């Protein structure tokens, strides 16, 4: 089982993140994640007992899916995160 320490001192264990760790990873607040869950938007999560967990791969995939293509006026082509 791998562990990773975030800059804020949070420790992520294995492929799952707590709400606080997930919020830190996508640079949003825990309150935002709670609001998203209530509105059924945002990244998929697991509910284990009273705990909410986010799978690292699922969270990263969701974050990448939120990229917005921007039309470059210089070349007239769409840019995504992958092309930058």
mmCIF file of C-alpha atoms in Angstrom:
data_model
loop_
_atom_site.group_PDB
_atom_site.id
_atom_site.type_symbol
_atom_site.label_atom_id
_atom_site.label_comp_id
_atom_site.label_asym_id
_atom_site.label_seq_id
_atom_site.Cartn_x
_atom_site.Cartn_y
_atom_site.Cartn_z
ATOM 1 C CA UNK A 1 0.000 0.000 0.000
ATOM 2 C CA UNK A 2 1.480 3.317 -1.056
ATOM 3 C CA UNK A 3 1.215 6.567 0.852
ATOM 4 C CA UNK A 4 1.679 10.107 -0.409
ATOM 5 C CA UNK A 5 2.042 13.242 1.700
ATOM 6 C CA UNK A 6 0.527 16.393 0.251
ATOM 7 C CA UNK A 7 2.113 19.833 0.769
ATOM 8 C CA UNK A 8 -0.467 20.587 3.463
ATOM 9 C CA UNK A 9 0.581 17.488 5.400
ATOM 10 C CA UNK A 10 -2.397 15.325 4.426
ATOM 11 C CA UNK A 11 -1.512 11.681 3.864
ATOM 12 C CA UNK A 12 -3.210 9.755 1.055
ATOM 13 C CA UNK A 13 -3.211 5.974 1.515
ATOM 14 C CA UNK A 14 -3.586 3.719 -1.516
ATOM 15 C CA UNK A 15 -5.945 4.478 -4.379
ATOM 16 C CA UNK A 16 -8.532 6.289 -2.210
ATOM 17 C CA UNK A 17 -8.670 9.886 -1.005
ATOM 18 C CA UNK A 18 -10.694 11.423 1.784
ATOM 19 C CA UNK A 19 -12.871 14.440 1.059
ATOM 20 C CA UNK A 20 -10.132 16.786 2.319
ATOM 21 C CA UNK A 21 -7.455 15.067 0.222
ATOM 22 C CA UNK A 22 -9.658 15.083 -2.892
ATOM 23 C CA UNK A 23 -10.501 18.758 -2.405
ATOM 24 C CA UNK A 24 -6.809 19.597 -2.080
ATOM 25 C CA UNK A 25 -5.966 17.564 -5.193
ATOM 26 C CA UNK A 26 -8.445 19.451 -7.412
ATOM 27 C CA UNK A 27 -7.902 22.775 -5.627
ATOM 28 C CA UNK A 28 -11.448 23.145 -4.366
ATOM 29 C CA UNK A 29 -12.817 23.297 -0.835
ATOM 30 C CA UNK A 30 -14.371 20.381 1.013
ATOM 31 C CA UNK A 31 -17.557 22.450 1.145
ATOM 32 C CA UNK A 32 -17.609 22.591 -2.659
ATOM 33 C CA UNK A 33 -17.332 18.795 -2.863
ATOM 34 C CA UNK A 34 -20.198 18.434 -0.348
ATOM 35 C CA UNK A 35 -22.339 20.840 -2.385
ATOM 36 C CA UNK A 36 -21.570 18.942 -5.574
ATOM 37 C CA UNK A 37 -22.557 15.641 -3.942
ATOM 38 C CA UNK A 38 -25.892 17.112 -2.794
ATOM 39 C CA UNK A 39 -26.556 18.352 -6.348
ATOM 40 C CA UNK A 40 -25.343 15.075 -7.945
ATOM 41 C CA UNK A 41 -22.598 16.824 -9.893
ATOM 42 C CA UNK A 42 -18.837 16.585 -9.653
ATOM 43 C CA UNK A 43 -16.633 13.523 -9.391
ATOM 44 C CA UNK A 44 -17.949 10.062 -8.512
ATOM 45 C CA UNK A 45 -17.418 9.001 -4.910
ATOM 46 C CA UNK A 46 -17.832 5.998 -2.631
ATOM 47 C CA UNK A 47 -19.761 6.048 0.608
ATOM 48 C CA UNK A 48 -18.338 3.556 3.108
ATOM 49 C CA UNK A 49 -20.254 3.707 6.358
ATOM 50 C CA UNK A 50 -20.261 7.407 7.159
ATOM 51 C CA UNK A 51 -17.106 8.138 5.177
ATOM 52 C CA UNK A 52 -16.896 9.588 1.677
ATOM 53 C CA UNK A 53 -13.955 8.398 -0.405
ATOM 54 C CA UNK A 54 -12.761 9.316 -3.880
ATOM 55 C CA UNK A 55 -10.765 6.939 -6.085
ATOM 56 C CA UNK A 56 -7.620 8.716 -7.256
ATOM 57 C CA UNK A 57 -7.904 7.541 -10.874
ATOM 58 C CA UNK A 58 -11.605 8.428 -11.088
ATOM 59 C CA UNK A 59 -10.966 11.887 -9.600
ATOM 60 C CA UNK A 60 -8.094 12.555 -12.032
ATOM 61 C CA UNK A 61 -10.181 11.373 -15.009
ATOM 62 C CA UNK A 62 -13.063 13.608 -13.923
ATOM 63 C CA UNK A 63 -10.739 16.615 -13.569
ATOM 64 C CA UNK A 64 -9.336 16.037 -17.077
ATOM 65 C CA UNK A 65 -12.873 15.754 -18.449
ATOM 66 C CA UNK A 66 -13.569 19.288 -17.209
ATOM 67 C CA UNK A 67 -11.043 20.809 -19.622
ATOM 68 C CA UNK A 68 -12.562 23.442 -21.871
ATOM 69 C CA UNK A 69 -11.363 23.739 -25.447
ATOM 70 C CA UNK A 70 -10.370 27.305 -26.283
ATOM 71 C CA UNK A 71 -10.176 28.463 -29.859
ATOM 72 C CA UNK A 72 -6.779 29.982 -30.500
ATOM 73 C CA UNK A 73 -7.151 33.156 -32.586
ATOM 74 C CA UNK A 74 -3.640 32.682 -34.035
ATOM 75 C CA UNK A 75 -4.047 29.214 -35.499
ATOM 76 C CA UNK A 76 -7.812 28.744 -35.415
ATOM 77 C CA UNK A 77 -7.472 25.401 -33.652
ATOM 78 C CA UNK A 78 -8.851 24.155 -30.371
ATOM 79 C CA UNK A 79 -6.372 23.644 -27.535
ATOM 80 C CA UNK A 80 -6.894 21.183 -24.712
ATOM 81 C CA UNK A 81 -4.800 20.412 -21.662
ATOM 82 C CA UNK A 82 -3.141 17.518 -23.521
ATOM 83 C CA UNK A 83 -1.943 19.793 -26.335
ATOM 84 C CA UNK A 84 -0.486 22.488 -24.082
#
